mmCIF file of C-alpha atoms and ligand atoms in Angstrom:
data_model
loop_
_atom_site.group_PDB
_atom_site.id
_atom_site.type_symbol
_atom_site.label_atom_id
_atom_site.label_comp_id
_atom_site.label_asym_id
_atom_site.label_seq_id
_atom_site.Cartn_x
_atom_site.Cartn_y
_atom_site.Cartn_z
ATOM 1 C CA UNK L 155 -90.927 120.940 208.280
ATOM 2 C CA UNK L 156 -88.485 120.120 210.881
ATOM 3 C CA UNK L 157 -87.370 116.732 212.233
ATOM 4 C CA UNK L 158 -88.627 117.067 216.080
ATOM 5 C CA UNK L 159 -85.857 117.695 218.314
ATOM 6 C CA UNK L 160 -86.903 116.160 221.815
ATOM 7 C CA UNK L 161 -90.470 115.546 220.560
ATOM 8 C CA UNK L 162 -91.221 119.502 219.161
ATOM 9 C CA UNK L 163 -90.351 121.358 216.636
ATOM 10 C CA UNK L 164 -88.678 124.818 217.383
ATOM 11 C CA UNK L 165 -89.426 128.143 216.175
ATOM 12 C CA UNK L 166 -88.781 128.996 212.637
ATOM 13 C CA UNK L 167 -89.089 125.723 211.459
ATOM 14 C CA UNK L 168 -88.537 125.475 207.623
ATOM 15 C CA UNK L 169 -89.483 122.521 205.617
ATOM 16 C CA UNK L 170 -89.640 121.798 201.970
ATOM 17 C CA UNK L 171 -92.132 119.583 200.009
ATOM 18 C CA UNK L 172 -90.901 118.413 196.800
ATOM 19 C CA UNK L 173 -92.169 114.879 195.707
ATOM 20 C CA UNK L 174 -95.486 113.460 194.419
ATOM 21 C CA UNK L 175 -94.309 109.899 195.856
ATOM 22 C CA UNK L 176 -92.840 111.491 199.115
ATOM 23 C CA UNK L 177 -96.056 113.258 199.788
ATOM 24 C CA UNK L 178 -98.275 109.982 199.156
ATOM 25 C CA UNK L 179 -95.945 108.251 201.241
ATOM 26 C CA UNK L 180 -96.137 110.497 204.233
ATOM 27 C CA UNK L 181 -99.719 111.222 203.839
ATOM 28 C CA UNK L 182 -100.276 107.364 204.155
ATOM 29 C CA UNK L 183 -98.035 107.292 207.056
ATOM 30 C CA UNK L 184 -100.787 109.079 208.834
ATOM 31 C CA UNK L 185 -98.910 112.412 209.744
ATOM 32 C CA UNK L 186 -102.452 114.043 209.358
ATOM 33 C CA UNK L 187 -104.121 111.746 211.924
ATOM 34 C CA UNK L 188 -103.681 111.080 215.612
ATOM 35 C CA UNK L 189 -101.454 110.973 217.480
ATOM 36 C CA UNK L 190 -99.208 112.958 214.896
ATOM 37 C CA UNK L 191 -101.846 115.441 214.455
ATOM 38 C CA UNK L 192 -101.560 116.654 218.061
ATOM 39 C CA UNK L 193 -97.834 115.880 218.440
ATOM 40 C CA UNK L 194 -96.617 118.091 215.737
ATOM 41 C CA UNK L 195 -96.266 121.819 216.453
ATOM 42 C CA UNK L 196 -97.987 122.682 212.942
ATOM 43 C CA UNK L 197 -98.213 126.361 213.801
ATOM 44 C CA UNK L 198 -94.543 126.456 213.738
ATOM 45 C CA UNK L 199 -94.060 124.837 210.424
ATOM 46 C CA UNK L 200 -92.995 127.001 207.130
ATOM 47 C CA UNK L 201 -93.645 125.102 203.855
ATOM 48 C CA UNK L 202 -91.846 125.554 200.812
ATOM 49 C CA UNK L 203 -91.712 123.663 197.452
ATOM 50 C CA UNK L 204 -88.324 122.564 196.205
ATOM 51 C CA UNK L 205 -89.743 122.495 192.947
ATOM 52 C CA UNK L 206 -92.992 123.352 191.261
ATOM 53 C CA UNK L 207 -94.653 123.127 187.861
ATOM 54 C CA UNK L 208 -95.341 126.499 186.363
ATOM 55 C CA UNK L 209 -99.203 125.986 186.102
ATOM 56 C CA UNK L 210 -102.141 127.378 188.056
ATOM 57 C CA UNK L 211 -102.458 126.465 191.526
ATOM 58 C CA UNK L 212 -105.638 124.427 190.913
ATOM 59 C CA UNK L 213 -104.269 122.482 188.028
ATOM 60 C CA UNK L 214 -103.864 118.767 188.182
ATOM 61 C CA UNK L 215 -100.095 119.015 187.673
ATOM 62 C CA UNK L 216 -99.672 121.510 190.354
ATOM 63 C CA UNK L 217 -97.375 120.308 193.182
ATOM 64 C CA UNK L 218 -99.001 122.842 195.587
ATOM 65 C CA UNK L 219 -102.461 121.233 194.919
ATOM 66 C CA UNK L 220 -100.962 117.818 195.504
ATOM 67 C CA UNK L 221 -99.524 118.972 198.859
ATOM 68 C CA UNK L 222 -102.813 120.830 199.770
ATOM 69 C CA UNK L 223 -105.179 118.056 199.097
ATOM 70 C CA UNK L 224 -102.918 115.494 200.497
ATOM 71 C CA UNK L 225 -101.782 117.194 203.560
ATOM 72 C CA UNK L 226 -101.847 120.917 204.140
ATOM 73 C CA UNK L 227 -105.548 120.797 204.111
ATOM 74 C CA UNK L 228 -105.531 118.324 206.881
ATOM 75 C CA UNK L 229 -103.444 119.882 209.484
ATOM 76 C CA UNK L 230 -103.365 123.554 211.097
ATOM 77 C CA UNK L 231 -100.641 125.493 209.523
ATOM 78 C CA UNK L 232 -101.138 128.862 209.307
ATOM 79 C CA UNK L 233 -101.950 129.850 205.512
ATOM 80 C CA UNK L 234 -99.175 132.769 206.004
ATOM 81 C CA UNK L 235 -96.742 130.117 206.286
ATOM 82 C CA UNK L 236 -97.289 128.219 203.214
ATOM 83 C CA UNK L 237 -95.202 129.661 200.483
ATOM 84 C CA UNK L 238 -96.736 128.746 197.116
ATOM 85 C CA UNK L 239 -95.258 129.922 193.842
ATOM 86 C CA UNK L 240 -96.854 133.181 192.002
ATOM 87 C CA UNK L 241 -98.551 131.318 189.575
ATOM 88 C CA UNK L 242 -99.318 134.492 187.399
ATOM 89 C CA UNK L 243 -95.760 134.819 186.105
ATOM 90 C CA UNK L 244 -93.570 133.235 183.682
ATOM 91 C CA UNK L 245 -91.131 130.584 185.038
ATOM 92 C CA UNK L 246 -88.435 133.077 185.090
ATOM 93 C CA UNK L 247 -90.552 135.502 186.897
ATOM 94 C CA UNK L 248 -91.855 132.834 189.242
ATOM 95 C CA UNK L 249 -88.169 131.618 189.947
ATOM 96 C CA UNK L 250 -87.124 135.308 190.674
ATOM 97 C CA UNK L 251 -90.117 135.906 192.877
ATOM 98 C CA UNK L 252 -89.582 132.856 194.918
ATOM 99 C CA UNK L 253 -85.813 133.465 195.689
ATOM 100 C CA UNK L 254 -86.671 137.171 196.716
ATOM 101 C CA UNK L 255 -89.202 135.613 199.305
ATOM 102 C CA UNK L 256 -86.490 133.019 200.489
ATOM 103 C CA UNK L 257 -84.100 135.920 200.913
ATOM 104 C CA UNK L 258 -86.605 138.288 202.698
ATOM 105 C CA UNK L 259 -87.399 134.796 205.132
ATOM 106 C CA UNK L 260 -83.733 134.692 205.461
ATOM 107 C CA UNK L 261 -83.469 138.386 206.847
ATOM 108 C CA UNK L 262 -86.445 137.971 209.040
ATOM 109 C CA UNK L 263 -84.915 134.764 210.437
ATOM 110 C CA UNK L 264 -87.544 132.271 209.248
ATOM 111 C CA UNK L 265 -84.810 130.263 207.383
ATOM 112 C CA UNK L 266 -81.496 129.802 208.437
ATOM 113 C CA UNK L 267 -78.287 130.395 206.393
ATOM 114 C CA UNK L 268 -75.642 127.549 206.369
ATOM 115 C CA UNK L 269 -72.460 128.665 207.705
ATOM 116 C CA UNK L 270 -70.760 126.134 205.542
ATOM 117 C CA UNK L 271 -72.129 127.018 202.246
ATOM 118 C CA UNK L 272 -73.579 130.436 202.476
ATOM 119 C CA UNK L 273 -76.871 129.028 200.990
ATOM 120 C CA UNK L 274 -80.233 128.517 202.974
ATOM 121 C CA UNK L 275 -80.432 125.587 205.314
ATOM 122 C CA UNK L 276 -83.982 124.044 205.227
ATOM 123 C CA UNK L 277 -84.496 121.893 208.476
ATOM 124 C CA UNK L 278 -86.158 119.037 206.504
ATOM 125 C CA UNK L 279 -86.620 118.352 202.711
ATOM 126 C CA UNK L 280 -89.181 115.486 201.507
ATOM 127 C CA UNK L 281 -87.781 114.496 198.367
ATOM 128 C CA UNK L 282 -88.531 111.886 195.663
ATOM 129 C CA UNK L 283 -86.595 110.432 192.388
ATOM 130 C CA UNK L 284 -87.927 109.638 189.007
ATOM 131 C CA UNK L 285 -86.722 106.548 187.228
ATOM 132 C CA UNK L 286 -84.136 108.883 185.302
ATOM 133 C CA UNK L 287 -82.532 109.660 188.638
ATOM 134 C CA UNK L 288 -84.032 113.374 188.578
ATOM 135 C CA UNK L 289 -84.733 115.017 191.608
ATOM 136 C CA UNK L 290 -86.912 118.261 192.214
ATOM 137 C CA UNK L 291 -86.801 119.335 188.672
ATOM 138 C CA UNK L 292 -83.204 118.696 188.107
ATOM 139 C CA UNK L 293 -82.965 116.294 185.157
ATOM 140 C CA UNK L 294 -79.673 114.225 184.152
ATOM 141 C CA UNK L 295 -77.620 116.056 181.572
ATOM 142 C CA UNK L 296 -79.525 119.273 181.834
ATOM 143 C CA UNK L 297 -77.051 122.128 182.387
ATOM 144 C CA UNK L 298 -79.378 123.420 185.591
ATOM 145 C CA UNK L 299 -77.508 120.581 187.611
ATOM 146 C CA UNK L 300 -74.495 122.955 187.431
ATOM 147 C CA UNK L 301 -75.986 126.002 188.729
ATOM 148 C CA UNK L 302 -74.124 127.145 191.915
ATOM 149 C CA UNK L 303 -74.988 130.796 192.284
ATOM 150 C CA UNK L 304 -78.877 130.891 192.083
ATOM 151 C CA UNK L 305 -81.122 129.604 195.078
ATOM 152 C CA UNK L 306 -84.251 128.933 192.786
ATOM 153 C CA UNK L 307 -83.820 128.831 189.034
ATOM 154 C CA UNK L 308 -86.253 127.677 186.176
ATOM 155 C CA UNK L 309 -86.428 125.275 183.298
ATOM 156 C CA UNK L 310 -88.855 125.444 180.133
ATOM 157 C CA UNK L 311 -87.846 122.311 178.521
ATOM 158 C CA UNK L 312 -88.447 119.674 181.203
ATOM 159 C CA UNK L 313 -88.329 115.984 179.773
ATOM 160 C CA UNK L 314 -90.868 115.158 182.111
ATOM 161 C CA UNK L 315 -94.300 117.233 181.567
ATOM 162 C CA UNK L 316 -95.256 119.761 182.160
ATOM 163 C CA UNK L 317 -92.295 121.439 180.679
ATOM 164 C CA UNK L 318 -92.059 124.901 182.565
ATOM 165 C CA UNK L 319 -91.130 124.641 186.320
ATOM 166 C CA UNK L 320 -89.252 125.896 188.827
ATOM 167 C CA UNK L 321 -86.418 124.467 191.161
ATOM 168 C CA UNK L 322 -84.302 124.924 193.868
ATOM 169 C CA UNK L 323 -80.625 124.408 192.803
ATOM 170 C CA UNK L 324 -78.251 122.127 194.165
ATOM 171 C CA UNK L 325 -76.438 124.396 196.582
ATOM 172 C CA UNK L 326 -79.720 124.809 198.501
ATOM 173 C CA UNK L 327 -80.682 120.957 198.185
ATOM 174 C CA UNK L 328 -77.121 120.266 199.836
ATOM 175 C CA UNK L 329 -77.337 122.552 202.579
ATOM 176 C CA UNK L 330 -80.454 121.113 204.205
ATOM 177 C CA UNK L 331 -80.325 119.593 207.607
ATOM 178 C CA UNK L 332 -82.075 116.503 206.807
ATOM 179 C CA UNK L 333 -83.478 114.928 203.511
ATOM 180 C CA UNK L 334 -86.026 112.063 203.577
ATOM 181 C CA UNK L 335 -85.717 110.424 199.985
ATOM 182 C CA UNK L 336 -88.634 108.678 199.328
ATOM 183 C CA UNK L 337 -88.318 106.219 196.300
ATOM 184 C CA UNK L 338 -90.596 103.436 195.544
ATOM 185 C CA UNK L 339 -91.546 100.926 192.524
ATOM 186 C CA UNK L 340 -89.295 98.750 190.325
ATOM 187 C CA UNK L 341 -88.988 101.438 187.744
ATOM 188 C CA UNK L 342 -86.647 103.238 190.190
ATOM 189 C CA UNK L 343 -84.503 100.073 190.826
ATOM 190 C CA UNK L 344 -81.959 100.888 188.397
ATOM 191 C CA UNK L 345 -81.218 104.750 189.324
ATOM 192 C CA UNK L 346 -81.026 103.501 193.147
ATOM 193 C CA UNK L 347 -78.541 100.852 192.368
ATOM 194 C CA UNK L 348 -76.421 103.353 190.621
ATOM 195 C CA UNK L 349 -76.664 105.896 193.381
ATOM 196 C CA UNK L 350 -75.704 103.391 195.897
ATOM 197 C CA UNK L 351 -72.861 101.478 194.032
ATOM 198 C CA UNK L 352 -69.236 102.433 194.508
ATOM 199 C CA UNK L 353 -68.606 102.851 190.837
ATOM 200 C CA UNK L 354 -69.520 106.261 190.265
ATOM 201 C CA UNK L 355 -67.463 108.585 188.178
ATOM 202 C CA UNK L 356 -67.957 112.100 187.796
ATOM 203 C CA UNK L 357 -68.769 112.375 184.318
ATOM 204 C CA UNK L 358 -71.962 110.560 184.326
ATOM 205 C CA UNK L 359 -73.689 111.365 187.855
ATOM 206 C CA UNK L 360 -77.306 111.282 188.100
ATOM 207 C CA UNK L 361 -79.105 113.934 189.754
ATOM 208 C CA UNK L 362 -79.614 111.795 192.797
ATOM 209 C CA UNK L 363 -75.838 111.199 192.976
ATOM 210 C CA UNK L 364 -75.340 114.727 193.110
ATOM 211 C CA UNK L 365 -77.590 115.071 196.392
ATOM 212 C CA UNK L 366 -74.602 115.011 198.987
ATOM 213 C CA UNK L 367 -75.504 116.959 202.083
ATOM 214 C CA UNK L 368 -72.575 119.520 203.226
ATOM 215 C CA UNK L 369 -73.713 119.038 207.071
ATOM 216 C CA UNK L 370 -76.814 117.059 207.371
ATOM 217 C CA UNK L 371 -78.492 113.781 207.298
ATOM 218 C CA UNK L 372 -79.926 111.878 204.383
ATOM 219 C CA UNK L 373 -82.363 109.008 204.620
ATOM 220 C CA UNK L 374 -83.712 106.627 201.953
ATOM 221 C CA UNK L 375 -87.237 105.209 202.446
ATOM 222 C CA UNK L 376 -87.668 102.527 200.012
ATOM 223 C CA UNK L 377 -89.971 99.620 199.162
ATOM 224 C CA UNK L 378 -88.527 96.327 198.421
ATOM 225 C CA UNK L 379 -88.926 96.570 194.312
ATOM 226 C CA UNK L 380 -86.993 99.867 194.620
ATOM 227 C CA UNK L 381 -83.851 98.128 196.081
ATOM 228 C CA UNK L 382 -84.511 94.941 194.088
ATOM 229 C CA UNK L 383 -81.302 95.481 192.327
ATOM 230 C CA UNK L 384 -78.932 95.997 195.422
ATOM 231 C CA UNK L 385 -76.832 93.061 196.255
ATOM 232 C CA UNK L 386 -77.290 93.288 200.054
ATOM 233 C CA UNK L 387 -80.955 94.111 200.306
HETATM 234 O O1 LIG D 504 -91.641 115.867 188.368
HETATM 235 C C1 LIG D 504 -91.449 115.738 189.566
HETATM 236 O O2 LIG D 504 -90.914 114.601 189.898
HETATM 237 C C2 LIG D 504 -90.032 114.201 191.088
HETATM 238 C C3 LIG D 504 -90.236 112.857 191.367
HETATM 239 O O3 LIG D 504 -91.343 112.315 191.459
HETATM 240 P P1 LIG D 504 -92.056 111.308 192.129
HETATM 241 O O4 LIG D 504 -93.504 111.153 191.949
HETATM 242 O O5 LIG D 504 -91.296 110.042 192.340
HETATM 243 O O6 LIG D 504 -91.901 111.688 193.459
HETATM 244 C C4 LIG D 504 -90.639 114.727 192.094
HETATM 245 O O7 LIG D 504 -89.518 114.664 193.364
HETATM 246 C C5 LIG D 504 -90.908 116.499 191.787
HETATM 247 O O8 LIG D 504 -91.169 117.282 192.833
HETATM 248 C C6 LIG D 504 -91.866 116.514 190.777
HETATM 249 O O9 LIG D 504 -92.092 117.690 190.370
#
């Protein structure tokens, strides 16, 4: 999805959905109801998943199902512009397949490339964070957080179930033009406090602290419990 410029998205807009909480948040914000339903040029959106659980698309754990039920079934995005993973493949196969799909869409001009980083540049990413500071399926202390070649990779030992997932890598997330980070609930307050404190050291960075956009805008959307450990709330 794209941040509207002068009220209208432009052609070839690319957006990424990546979060339970963030989707619930945007659905509650009536994105699929008037006046936004008419204001947004939904037919120009191309929708991807920043991470996905390797389960059938109709499984309760599927991020695709969550997005379909919460938002996509309610807005007129052409089905050919919604890019779900191939759920018939293994985690490794699905990650390869998704990366190949992104590369083809870059060639076709649907997804832009970042001139700064050499990775794809999505217009909007709707992300969330877990209480351990994970974003997408990039978990603290897991070697995947250091992946710097692949666009999409896979995990088979996710600490949060289900264990098998695919995920965008940090170079892709950090090439975004805009990230909307939705964090709610007291359970996330510690990670928010750590992320926004000045005391980070490179040795113990949480994934949320590694989300540093190269040339983009990062906006937090929180409720009060999530920021309850910050000094100046
Ligand atoms: O497992 C996941 O967790 C993160 C954070 O979850 P949320 O419900 O707090 O948004 C999410 O961003 C990711 O997409 C999901 O697969």
